[in-house]
GROMACS .gro file of C-alpha atoms in nm:
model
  183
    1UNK     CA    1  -0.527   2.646   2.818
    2UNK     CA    2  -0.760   2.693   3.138
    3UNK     CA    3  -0.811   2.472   3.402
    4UNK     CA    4  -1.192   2.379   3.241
    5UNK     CA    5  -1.110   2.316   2.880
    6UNK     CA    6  -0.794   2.101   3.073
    7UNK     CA    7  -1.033   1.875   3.269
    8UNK     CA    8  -1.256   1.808   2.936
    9UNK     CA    9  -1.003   1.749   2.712
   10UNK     CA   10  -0.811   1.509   3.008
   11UNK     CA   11  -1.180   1.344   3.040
   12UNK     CA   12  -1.288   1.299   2.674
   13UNK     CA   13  -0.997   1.320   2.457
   14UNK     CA   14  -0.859   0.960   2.337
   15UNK     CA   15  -0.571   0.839   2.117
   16UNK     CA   16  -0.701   0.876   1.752
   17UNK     CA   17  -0.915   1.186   1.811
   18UNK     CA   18  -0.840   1.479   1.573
   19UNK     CA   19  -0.749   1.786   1.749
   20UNK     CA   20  -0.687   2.144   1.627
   21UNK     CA   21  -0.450   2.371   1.865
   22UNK     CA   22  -0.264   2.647   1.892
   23UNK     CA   23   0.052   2.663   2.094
   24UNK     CA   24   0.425   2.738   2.142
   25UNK     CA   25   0.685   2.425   2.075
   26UNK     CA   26   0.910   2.366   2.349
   27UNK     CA   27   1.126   2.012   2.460
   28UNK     CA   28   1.054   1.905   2.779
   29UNK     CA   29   1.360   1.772   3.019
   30UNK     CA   30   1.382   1.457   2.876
   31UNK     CA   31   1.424   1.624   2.489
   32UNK     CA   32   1.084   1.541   2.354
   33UNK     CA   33   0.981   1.827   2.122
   34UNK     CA   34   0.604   1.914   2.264
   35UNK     CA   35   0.380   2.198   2.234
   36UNK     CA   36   0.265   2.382   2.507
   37UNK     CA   37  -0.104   2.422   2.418
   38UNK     CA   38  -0.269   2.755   2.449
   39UNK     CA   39  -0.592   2.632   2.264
   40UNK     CA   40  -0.757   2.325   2.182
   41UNK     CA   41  -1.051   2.228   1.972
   42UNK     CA   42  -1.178   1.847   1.895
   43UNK     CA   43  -1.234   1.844   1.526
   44UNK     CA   44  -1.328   1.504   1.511
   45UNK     CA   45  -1.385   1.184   1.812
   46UNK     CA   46  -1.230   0.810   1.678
   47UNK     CA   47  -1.481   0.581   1.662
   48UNK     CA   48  -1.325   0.318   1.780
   49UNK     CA   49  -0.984   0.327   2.044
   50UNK     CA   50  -0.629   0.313   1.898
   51UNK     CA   51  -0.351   0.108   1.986
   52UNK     CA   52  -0.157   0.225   2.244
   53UNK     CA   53   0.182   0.459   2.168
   54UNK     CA   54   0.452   0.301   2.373
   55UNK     CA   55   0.369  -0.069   2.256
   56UNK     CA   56   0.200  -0.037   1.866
   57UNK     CA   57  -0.001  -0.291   1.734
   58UNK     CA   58   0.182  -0.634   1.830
   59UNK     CA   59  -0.117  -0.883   1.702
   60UNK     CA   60  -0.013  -1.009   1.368
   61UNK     CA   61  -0.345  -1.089   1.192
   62UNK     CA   62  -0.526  -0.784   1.310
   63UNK     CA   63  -0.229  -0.580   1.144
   64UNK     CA   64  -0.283  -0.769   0.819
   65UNK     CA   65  -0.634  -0.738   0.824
   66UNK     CA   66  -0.646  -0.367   0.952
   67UNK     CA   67  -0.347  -0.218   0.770
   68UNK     CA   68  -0.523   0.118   0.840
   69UNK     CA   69  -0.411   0.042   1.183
   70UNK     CA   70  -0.080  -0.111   1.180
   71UNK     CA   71  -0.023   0.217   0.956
   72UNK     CA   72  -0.102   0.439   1.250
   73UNK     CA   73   0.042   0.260   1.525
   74UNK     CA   74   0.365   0.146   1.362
   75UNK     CA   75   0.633   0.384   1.255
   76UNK     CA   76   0.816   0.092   1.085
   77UNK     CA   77   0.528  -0.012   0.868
   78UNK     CA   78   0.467   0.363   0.764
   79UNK     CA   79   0.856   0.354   0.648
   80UNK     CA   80   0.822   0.072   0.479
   81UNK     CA   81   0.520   0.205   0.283
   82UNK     CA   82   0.787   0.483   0.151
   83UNK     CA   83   1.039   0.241   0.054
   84UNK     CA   84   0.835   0.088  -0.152
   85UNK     CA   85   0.689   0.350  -0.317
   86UNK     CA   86   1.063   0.544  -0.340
   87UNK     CA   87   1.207   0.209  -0.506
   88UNK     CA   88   0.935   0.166  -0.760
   89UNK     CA   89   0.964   0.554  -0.834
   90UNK     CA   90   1.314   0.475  -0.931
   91UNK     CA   91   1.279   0.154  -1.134
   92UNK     CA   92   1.014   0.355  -1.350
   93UNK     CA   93   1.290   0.655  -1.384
   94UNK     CA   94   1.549   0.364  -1.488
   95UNK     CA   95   1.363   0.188  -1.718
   96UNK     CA   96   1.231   0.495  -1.919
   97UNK     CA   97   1.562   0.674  -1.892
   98UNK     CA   98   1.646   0.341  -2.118
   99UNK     CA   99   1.375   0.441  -2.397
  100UNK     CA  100   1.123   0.154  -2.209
  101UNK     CA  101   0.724   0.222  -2.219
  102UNK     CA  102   0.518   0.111  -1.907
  103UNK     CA  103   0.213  -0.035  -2.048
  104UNK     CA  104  -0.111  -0.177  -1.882
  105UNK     CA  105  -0.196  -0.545  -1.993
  106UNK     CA  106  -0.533  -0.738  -1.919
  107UNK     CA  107  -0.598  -0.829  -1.566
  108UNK     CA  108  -0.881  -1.000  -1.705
  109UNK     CA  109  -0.860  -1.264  -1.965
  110UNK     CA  110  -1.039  -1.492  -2.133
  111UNK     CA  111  -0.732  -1.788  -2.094
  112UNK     CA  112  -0.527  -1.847  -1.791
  113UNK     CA  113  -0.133  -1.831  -1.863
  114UNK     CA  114   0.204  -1.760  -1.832
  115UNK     CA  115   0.297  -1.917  -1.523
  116UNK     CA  116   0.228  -2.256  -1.409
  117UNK     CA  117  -0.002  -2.206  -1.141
  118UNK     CA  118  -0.394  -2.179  -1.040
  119UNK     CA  119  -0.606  -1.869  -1.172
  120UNK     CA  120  -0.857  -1.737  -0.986
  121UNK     CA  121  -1.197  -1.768  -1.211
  122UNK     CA  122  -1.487  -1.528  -1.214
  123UNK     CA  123  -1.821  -1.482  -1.473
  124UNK     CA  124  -1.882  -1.207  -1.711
  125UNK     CA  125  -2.214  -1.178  -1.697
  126UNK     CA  126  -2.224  -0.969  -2.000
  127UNK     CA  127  -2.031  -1.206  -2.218
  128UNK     CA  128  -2.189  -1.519  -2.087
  129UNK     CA  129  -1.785  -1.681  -2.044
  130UNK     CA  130  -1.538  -1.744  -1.748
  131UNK     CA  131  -1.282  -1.506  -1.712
  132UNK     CA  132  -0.976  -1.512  -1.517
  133UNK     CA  133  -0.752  -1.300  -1.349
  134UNK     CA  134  -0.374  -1.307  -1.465
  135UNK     CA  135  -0.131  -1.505  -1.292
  136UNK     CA  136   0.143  -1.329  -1.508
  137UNK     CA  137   0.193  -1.006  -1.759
  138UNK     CA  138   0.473  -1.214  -1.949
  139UNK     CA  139   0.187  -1.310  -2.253
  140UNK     CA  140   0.077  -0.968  -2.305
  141UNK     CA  141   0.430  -0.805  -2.294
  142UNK     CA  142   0.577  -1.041  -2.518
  143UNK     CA  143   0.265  -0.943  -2.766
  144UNK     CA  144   0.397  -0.606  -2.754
  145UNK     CA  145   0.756  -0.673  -2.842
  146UNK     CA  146   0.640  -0.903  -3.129
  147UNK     CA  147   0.439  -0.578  -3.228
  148UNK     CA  148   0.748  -0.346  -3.263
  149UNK     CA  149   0.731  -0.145  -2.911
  150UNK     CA  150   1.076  -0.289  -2.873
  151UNK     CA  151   1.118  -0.226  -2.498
  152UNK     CA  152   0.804  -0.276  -2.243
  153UNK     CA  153   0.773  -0.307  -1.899
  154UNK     CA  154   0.462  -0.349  -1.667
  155UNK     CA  155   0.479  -0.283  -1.272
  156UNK     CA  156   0.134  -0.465  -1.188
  157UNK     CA  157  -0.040  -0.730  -0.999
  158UNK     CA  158  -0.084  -1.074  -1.064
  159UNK     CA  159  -0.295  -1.293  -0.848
  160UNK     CA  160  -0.200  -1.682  -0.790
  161UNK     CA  161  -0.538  -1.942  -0.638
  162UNK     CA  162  -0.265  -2.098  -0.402
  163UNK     CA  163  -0.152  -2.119  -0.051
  164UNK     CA  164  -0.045  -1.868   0.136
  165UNK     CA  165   0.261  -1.765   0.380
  166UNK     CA  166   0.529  -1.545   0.452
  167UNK     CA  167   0.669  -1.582   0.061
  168UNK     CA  168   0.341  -1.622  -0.099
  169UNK     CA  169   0.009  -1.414  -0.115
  170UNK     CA  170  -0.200  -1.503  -0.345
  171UNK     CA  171  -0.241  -1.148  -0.482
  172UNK     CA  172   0.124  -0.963  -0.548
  173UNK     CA  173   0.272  -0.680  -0.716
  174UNK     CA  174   0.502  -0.777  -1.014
  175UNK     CA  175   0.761  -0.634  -1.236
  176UNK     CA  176   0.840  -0.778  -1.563
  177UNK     CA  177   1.070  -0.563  -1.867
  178UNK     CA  178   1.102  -0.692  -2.213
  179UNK     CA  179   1.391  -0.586  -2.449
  180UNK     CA  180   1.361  -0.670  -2.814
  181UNK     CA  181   1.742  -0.774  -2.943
  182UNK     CA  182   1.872  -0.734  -2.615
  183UNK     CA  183   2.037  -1.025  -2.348
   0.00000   0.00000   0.00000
């Protein structure tokens, strides 16, 4: 890369900015793999600065409420995010390698139960009536067994109108399976 393109990218270029290059990879003394950069184009400027690399994002409600953010600046988080996905992947392998259907119940209903807690309500304009949003799948599911499927299971979210710390949110992800003749 030439000394001018150097001194504009050194000037203008922040953390967050999208950059197309072309380049050699090489590890410099201290064993970071680099690139040594040949060419460099800006593909696109962040609109707003990113945290840091050496120290992430350390502020605990702006990585709640900017998860975007958190997922850039934390490794960890990113991980996480994989976990998650690479546990429920195998749950759904289990469960159907067991002859279980996922199914999709209601979030929407026109009763609150199945758990003793708080709905949140909303209107449906259309139908004139309160709705509310499930605290639990367990009513549905257990529909479905009494119907014959036999074995159900739903991987979903529920939502709770309660407090709200490190256990609790009031919207969560749930898994509940169902198994007709089974203990």
């Amino acid at each position: 890369m030439g000394e001018e393109e150097y001194g504009f990218f050194k000037k203008w270029i922040d953390t967050g900015d999208m950059l197309g290059i072309v380049g050699h990879p090489f590890r410099t003394r201290r064993g970071e793999l680099s690139i040594l950069v040949t060419r460099c184009v800006l593909l696109a400027k962040a609109l707003r600065p990113l945290p840091e690399k050496w120290h992430g994002l350390k502020d605990t409600e702006t990585r709640y409420r900017q998860r975007y953010v958190d997922l850039i600046a934390n490794p960890d988080v990113r991980d996480t995010f994989r976990k998650r996905a690479s546990i429920i992947s195998t749950f759904r392998r289990v469960l159907e390698a067991h002859g279980s259907l996922e199914v999709e119940t209601p979030i929407l209903a026109t009763l609150a139960g199945g758990a003793n807690a708080r709905p949140f309500v909303t209107f449906h304009n259309a139908l004139g009536i309160n709705m509310y949003m499930r605290i639990a799948t367990e009513l549905y599911l257990k529909r479905l067994i009494v119907g014959m499927l036999g074995r159900v299971y739903e991987i979903g979210k529920n939502f709770r109108n309660e407090g709200i710390d490190i256990m609790h949110n009031p919207e969560f992800t749930s898994m509940e399976v169902y198994w007709a003749y089974a203990d």
